[in-house]
Coordinates of C-alpha atoms in Angstrom, one line a residue:
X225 CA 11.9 1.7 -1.7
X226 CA 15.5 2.5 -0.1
X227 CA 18.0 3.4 -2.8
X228 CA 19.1 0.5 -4.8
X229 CA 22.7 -1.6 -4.9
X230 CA 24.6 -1.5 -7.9
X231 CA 26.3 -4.9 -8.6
X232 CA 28.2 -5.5 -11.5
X233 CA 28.5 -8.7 -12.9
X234 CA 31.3 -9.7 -15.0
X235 CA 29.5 -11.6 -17.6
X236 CA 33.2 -12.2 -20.2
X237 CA 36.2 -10.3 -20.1
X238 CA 35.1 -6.3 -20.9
X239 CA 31.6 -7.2 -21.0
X240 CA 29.8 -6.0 -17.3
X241 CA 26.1 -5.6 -16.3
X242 CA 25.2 -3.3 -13.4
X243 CA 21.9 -4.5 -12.0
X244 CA 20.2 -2.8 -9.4
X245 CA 17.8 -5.2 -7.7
X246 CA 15.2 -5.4 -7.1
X247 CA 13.7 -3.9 -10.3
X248 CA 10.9 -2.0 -9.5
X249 CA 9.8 1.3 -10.7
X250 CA 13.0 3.5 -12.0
X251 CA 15.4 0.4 -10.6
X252 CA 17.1 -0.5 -14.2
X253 CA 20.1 -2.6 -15.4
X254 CA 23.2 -0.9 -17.3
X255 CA 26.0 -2.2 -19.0
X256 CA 29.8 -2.1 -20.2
X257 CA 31.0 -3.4 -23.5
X258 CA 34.9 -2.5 -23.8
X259 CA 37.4 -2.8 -26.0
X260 CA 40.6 -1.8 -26.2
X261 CA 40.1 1.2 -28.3
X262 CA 36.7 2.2 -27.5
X263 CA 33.2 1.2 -25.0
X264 CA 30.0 0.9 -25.5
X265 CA 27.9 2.0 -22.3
X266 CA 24.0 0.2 -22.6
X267 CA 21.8 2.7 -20.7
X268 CA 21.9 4.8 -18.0
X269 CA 20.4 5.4 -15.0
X270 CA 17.2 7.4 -13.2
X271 CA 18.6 10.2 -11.4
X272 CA 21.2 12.3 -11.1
X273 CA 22.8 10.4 -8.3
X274 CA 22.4 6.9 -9.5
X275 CA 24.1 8.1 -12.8
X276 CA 27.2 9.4 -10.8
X277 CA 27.5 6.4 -9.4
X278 CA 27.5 4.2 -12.3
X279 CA 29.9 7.0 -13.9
X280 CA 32.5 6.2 -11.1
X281 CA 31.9 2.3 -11.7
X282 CA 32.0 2.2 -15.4
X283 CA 35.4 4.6 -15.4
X284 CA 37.0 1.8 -13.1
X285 CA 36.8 -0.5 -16.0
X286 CA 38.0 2.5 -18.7
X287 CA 41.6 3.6 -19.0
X288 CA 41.1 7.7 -19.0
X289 CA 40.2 9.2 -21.8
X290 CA 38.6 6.2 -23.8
X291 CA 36.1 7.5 -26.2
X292 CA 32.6 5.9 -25.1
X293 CA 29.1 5.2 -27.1
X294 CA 25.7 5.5 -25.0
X295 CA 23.3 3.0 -26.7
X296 CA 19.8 3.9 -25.1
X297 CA 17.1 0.3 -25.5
X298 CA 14.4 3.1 -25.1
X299 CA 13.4 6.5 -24.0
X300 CA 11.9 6.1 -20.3
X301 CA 14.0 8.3 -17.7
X302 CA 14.9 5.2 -15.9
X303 CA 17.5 4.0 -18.6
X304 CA 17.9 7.6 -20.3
X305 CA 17.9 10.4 -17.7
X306 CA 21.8 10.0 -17.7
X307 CA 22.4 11.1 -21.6
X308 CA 22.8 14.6 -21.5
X309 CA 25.6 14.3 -18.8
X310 CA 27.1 11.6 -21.0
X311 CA 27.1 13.7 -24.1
X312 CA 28.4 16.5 -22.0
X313 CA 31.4 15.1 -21.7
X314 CA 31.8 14.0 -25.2
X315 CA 30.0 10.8 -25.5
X316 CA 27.9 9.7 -28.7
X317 CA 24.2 9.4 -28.0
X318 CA 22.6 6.3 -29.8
X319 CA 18.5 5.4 -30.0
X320 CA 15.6 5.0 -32.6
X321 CA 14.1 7.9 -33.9
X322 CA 11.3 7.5 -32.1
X323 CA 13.3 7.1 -28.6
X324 CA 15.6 9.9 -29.7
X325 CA 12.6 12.2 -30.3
X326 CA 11.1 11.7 -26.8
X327 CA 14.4 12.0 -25.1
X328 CA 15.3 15.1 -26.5
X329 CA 11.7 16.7 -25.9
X330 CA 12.5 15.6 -22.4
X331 CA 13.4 14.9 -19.7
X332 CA 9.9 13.1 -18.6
X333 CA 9.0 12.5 -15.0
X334 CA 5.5 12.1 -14.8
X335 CA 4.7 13.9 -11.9
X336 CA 1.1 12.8 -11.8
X337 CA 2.5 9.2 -10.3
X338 CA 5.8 9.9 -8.8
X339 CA 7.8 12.0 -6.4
X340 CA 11.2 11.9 -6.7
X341 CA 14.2 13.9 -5.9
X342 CA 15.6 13.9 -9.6
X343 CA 18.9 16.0 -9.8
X344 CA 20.4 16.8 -13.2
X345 CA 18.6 15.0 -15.6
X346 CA 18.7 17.7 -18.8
X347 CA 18.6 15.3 -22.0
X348 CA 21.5 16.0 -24.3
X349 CA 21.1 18.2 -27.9
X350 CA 21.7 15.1 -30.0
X351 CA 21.4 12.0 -30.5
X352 CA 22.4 9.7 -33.4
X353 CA 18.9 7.8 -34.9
X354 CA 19.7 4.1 -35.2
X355 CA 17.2 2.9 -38.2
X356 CA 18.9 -0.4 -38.9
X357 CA 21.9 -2.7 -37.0
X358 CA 24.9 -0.5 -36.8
X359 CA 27.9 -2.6 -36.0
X360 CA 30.9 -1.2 -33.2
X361 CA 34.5 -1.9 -33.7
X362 CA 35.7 -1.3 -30.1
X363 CA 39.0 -2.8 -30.5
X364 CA 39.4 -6.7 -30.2
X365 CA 35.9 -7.0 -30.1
X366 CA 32.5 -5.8 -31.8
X367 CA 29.6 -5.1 -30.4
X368 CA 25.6 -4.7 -32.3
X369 CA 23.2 -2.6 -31.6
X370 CA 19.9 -3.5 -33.4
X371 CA 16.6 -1.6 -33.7
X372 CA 13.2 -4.1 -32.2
X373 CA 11.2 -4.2 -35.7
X374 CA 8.2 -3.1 -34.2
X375 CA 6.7 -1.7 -31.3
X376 CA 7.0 -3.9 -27.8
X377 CA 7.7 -2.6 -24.8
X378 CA 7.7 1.2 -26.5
X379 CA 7.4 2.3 -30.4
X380 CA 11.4 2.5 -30.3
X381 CA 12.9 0.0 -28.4
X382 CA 16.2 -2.1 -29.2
X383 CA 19.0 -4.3 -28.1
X384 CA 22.5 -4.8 -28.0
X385 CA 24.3 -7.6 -29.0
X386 CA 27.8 -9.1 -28.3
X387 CA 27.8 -12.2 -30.1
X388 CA 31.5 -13.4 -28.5
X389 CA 30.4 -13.9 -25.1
X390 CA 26.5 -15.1 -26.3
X391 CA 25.3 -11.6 -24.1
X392 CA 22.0 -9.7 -24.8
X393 CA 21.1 -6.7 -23.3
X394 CA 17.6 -6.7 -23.8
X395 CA 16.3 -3.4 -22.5
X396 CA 12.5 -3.5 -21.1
X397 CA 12.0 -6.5 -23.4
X398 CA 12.4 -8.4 -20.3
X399 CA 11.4 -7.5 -16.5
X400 CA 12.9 -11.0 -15.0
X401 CA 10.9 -11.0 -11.0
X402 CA 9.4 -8.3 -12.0
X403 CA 5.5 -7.0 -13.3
X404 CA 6.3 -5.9 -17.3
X405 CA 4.6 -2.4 -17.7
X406 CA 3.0 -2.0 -21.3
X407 CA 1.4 1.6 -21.3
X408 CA 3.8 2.8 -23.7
X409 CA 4.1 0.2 -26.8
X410 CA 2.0 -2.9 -27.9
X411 CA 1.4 -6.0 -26.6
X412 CA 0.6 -7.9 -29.3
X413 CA 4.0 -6.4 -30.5
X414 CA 6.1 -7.5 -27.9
X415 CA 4.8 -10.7 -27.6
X416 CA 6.4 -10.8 -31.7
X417 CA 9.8 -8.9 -30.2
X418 CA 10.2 -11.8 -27.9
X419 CA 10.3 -14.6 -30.3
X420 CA 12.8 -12.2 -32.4
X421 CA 14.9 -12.2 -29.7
X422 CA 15.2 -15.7 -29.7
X423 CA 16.7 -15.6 -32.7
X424 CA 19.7 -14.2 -31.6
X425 CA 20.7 -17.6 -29.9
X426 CA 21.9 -15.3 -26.7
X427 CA 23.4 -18.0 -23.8
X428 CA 22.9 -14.8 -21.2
X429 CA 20.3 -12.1 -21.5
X430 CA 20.9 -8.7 -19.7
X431 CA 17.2 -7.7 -18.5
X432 CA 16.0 -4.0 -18.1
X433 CA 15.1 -4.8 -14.9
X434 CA 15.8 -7.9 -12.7
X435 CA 19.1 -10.1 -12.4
X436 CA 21.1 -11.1 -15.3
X437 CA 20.0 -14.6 -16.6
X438 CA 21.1 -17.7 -18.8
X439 CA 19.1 -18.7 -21.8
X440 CA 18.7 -22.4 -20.1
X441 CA 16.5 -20.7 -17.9
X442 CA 13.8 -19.6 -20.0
X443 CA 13.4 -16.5 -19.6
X444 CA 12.3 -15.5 -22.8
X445 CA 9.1 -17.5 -22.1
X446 CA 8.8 -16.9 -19.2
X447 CA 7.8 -13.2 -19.8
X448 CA 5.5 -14.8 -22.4
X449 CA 3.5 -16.6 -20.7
X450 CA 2.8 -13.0 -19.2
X451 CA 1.3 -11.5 -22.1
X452 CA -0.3 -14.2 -23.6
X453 CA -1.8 -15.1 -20.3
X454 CA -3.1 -11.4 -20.6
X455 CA -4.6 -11.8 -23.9
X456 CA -6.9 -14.4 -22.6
X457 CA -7.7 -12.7 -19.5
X458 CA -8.9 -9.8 -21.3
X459 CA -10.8 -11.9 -24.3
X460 CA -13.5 -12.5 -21.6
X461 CA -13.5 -9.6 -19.1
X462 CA -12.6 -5.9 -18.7
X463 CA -13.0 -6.4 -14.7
X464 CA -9.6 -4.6 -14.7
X465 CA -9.2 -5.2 -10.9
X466 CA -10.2 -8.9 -10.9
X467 CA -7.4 -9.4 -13.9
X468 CA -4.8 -8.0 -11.3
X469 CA -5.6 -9.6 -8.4
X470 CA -5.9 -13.1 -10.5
X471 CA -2.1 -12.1 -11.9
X472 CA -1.1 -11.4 -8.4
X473 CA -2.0 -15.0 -7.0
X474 CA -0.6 -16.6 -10.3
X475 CA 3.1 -14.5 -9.6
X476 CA 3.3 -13.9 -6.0
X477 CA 7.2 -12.8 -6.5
X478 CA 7.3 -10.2 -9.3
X479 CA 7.3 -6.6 -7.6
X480 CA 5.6 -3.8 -8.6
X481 CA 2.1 -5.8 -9.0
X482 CA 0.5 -2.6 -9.2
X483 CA 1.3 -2.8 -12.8
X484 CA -1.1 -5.9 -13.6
X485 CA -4.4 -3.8 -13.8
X486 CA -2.8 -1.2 -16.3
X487 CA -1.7 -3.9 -18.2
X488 CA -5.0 -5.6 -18.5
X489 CA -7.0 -2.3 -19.8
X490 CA -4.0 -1.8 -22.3
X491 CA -4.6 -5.2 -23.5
X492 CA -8.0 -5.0 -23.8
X493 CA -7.7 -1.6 -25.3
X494 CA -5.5 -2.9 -28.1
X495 CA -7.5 -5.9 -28.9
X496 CA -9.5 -5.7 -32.0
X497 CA -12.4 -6.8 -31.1
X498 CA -13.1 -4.0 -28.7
X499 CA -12.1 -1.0 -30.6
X500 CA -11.6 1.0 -27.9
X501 CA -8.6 3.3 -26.7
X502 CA -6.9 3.2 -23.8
X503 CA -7.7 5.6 -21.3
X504 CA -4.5 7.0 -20.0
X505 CA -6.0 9.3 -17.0
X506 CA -7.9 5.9 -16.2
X507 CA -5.0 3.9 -15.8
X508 CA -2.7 6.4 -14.0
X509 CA -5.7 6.1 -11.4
X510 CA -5.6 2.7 -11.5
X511 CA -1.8 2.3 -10.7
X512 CA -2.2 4.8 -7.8
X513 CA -5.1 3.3 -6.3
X514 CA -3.7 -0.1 -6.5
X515 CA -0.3 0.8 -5.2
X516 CA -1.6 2.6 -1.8
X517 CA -3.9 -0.3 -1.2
X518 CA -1.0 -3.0 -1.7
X519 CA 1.2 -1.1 0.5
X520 CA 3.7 1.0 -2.0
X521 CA 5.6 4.1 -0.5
X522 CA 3.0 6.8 -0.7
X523 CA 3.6 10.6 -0.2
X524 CA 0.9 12.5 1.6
X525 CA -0.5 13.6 -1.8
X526 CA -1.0 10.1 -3.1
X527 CA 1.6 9.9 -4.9
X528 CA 3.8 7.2 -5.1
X529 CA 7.7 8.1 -3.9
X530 CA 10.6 7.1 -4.9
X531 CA 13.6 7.0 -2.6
X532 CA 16.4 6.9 -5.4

């Protein structure tokens, strides 16, 4: 993986996502919503050079000085490893208390599946818990930030919202071209977080990972076809490496197929017919085994390295 592009897209006047194709593993979206009194900054990036370099791009939309909220859709390092800078230089911090707690406790690399040069990626010493909507006046325009009611993607997930322009940034609710990952939340769950963001009657949705997209073309359901696909597959088998390899012929396109056989033994872990638990050692093995023999970057440790 060479180290991504960052491409903003002007999605209504003071309203810009910064994707970073393609998607894959600690490859995440950002975004701008400003005002003219205030911004709101949706996620940051993985390490410590990304994050200066989203820093420069964001401040060229800013006049100086303008006083800026970090609203964080979830605690993984690839959209929160930027905080403490932030807050360092007098920005707000906002998650869920169950996001804010793993930041803080952070920051979290898992070394047993990645090498990665990481820079300064301290998290920040606070963060302000979001427990219910919590509306922004930037300035000629609002913007929402809105807690997921239960677990998806993680146990503290949520969105933000600028209902003017019809734009949601979704966090890791969606992975558009690319595999989901479910080892830290519920898929049952987010299979119920995707309907609820249908509710929000978005025109464009602002993906964790993968390009910006319009309502008209589905995406929603396209990630739940996904998960319910998944249910089924598990109902009948916990042949963990057929599951991926059937998920891989069914979507050739979506990077980071490693992903599929974690998936399936989460969702047959969570299912309540089998009453088992996941077996996190298990599926860290599984993801490394699968990625070396599908040809992901490998160091010469086995571990999979990332060239951000």
């Amino acid at each position: 993986m060479s180290r991504p592009d960052l491409n903003p897209v002007a999605l209504h006047p003071g309203v810009i996502a910064f994707h970073q194709p393609p998607g894959g593993w600690f490859v995440s979206n950002a975004g701008l919503v400003a005002g003219r009194d205030a911004a709101l900054q949706v996620d940051t990036f993985a390490t410590e050079p990304l994050n200066r370099r989203l820093e420069t791009a964001i401040d060229a939309y800013l006049a100086p000085g303008t006083p800026r909220t970090v609203a964080l859709t979830h605690a993984h390092g690839d959209h929160a490893h930027g905080a403490g800078r932030l807050a360092a230089a007098g920005a707000t911090i906002l998650a869920t208390p169950p996001a804010a707690g793993e930041v803080l406790s952070g920051p979290h690399t898992y070394d047993m599946l990645f090498s990665c040069d990481w820079g300064a990626i301290d998290p920040p010493a606070d963060i302000s818990p979001v427990t219910e909507p919590k509306t922004l006046d930037l300035g000629g325009t609002s913007v929402a930030v809105v807690p997921v009611p239960g677990p998806a993607h993680t146990h503290g997930d949520l969105v933000v919202w600028h209902e003017e322009s019809g734009t949601l940034f979704t966090g890791d609710l969606l992975f558009l071209g690319v595999t989901p990952l479910a080892i830290s939340g519920s898929v049952a769950g987010w299979l119920e977080a995707l309907s609820w963001l249908e509710t929000f009657g978005a025109t464009t949705y602002v993906p964790g990972h993968g390009p910006v997209t319009a309502a008209t073309e589905n995406p929603v359901a396209d990630v739940r076809e996904y998960f319910e696909w998944l249910q089924e597959a598990v109902a009948g088998s916990a042949d963990y490496a057929a599951i991926e390899e059937a998920a891989r012929a069914r979507w050739p396109e979506w990077g980071a197929g490693e992903r599929h056989g974690v998936n399936a033994r989460i969702a047959y872990a969570q299912a309540q017919a089998h009453g088992t638990e996941l077996d996190f050692p298990a599926g860290v093995k599984d993801l490394l085994t699968s990625a070396a023999a599908h040809g992901e970057r490998m160091t010469e440790t086995g571990l999979i390295r990332l060239d951000i």
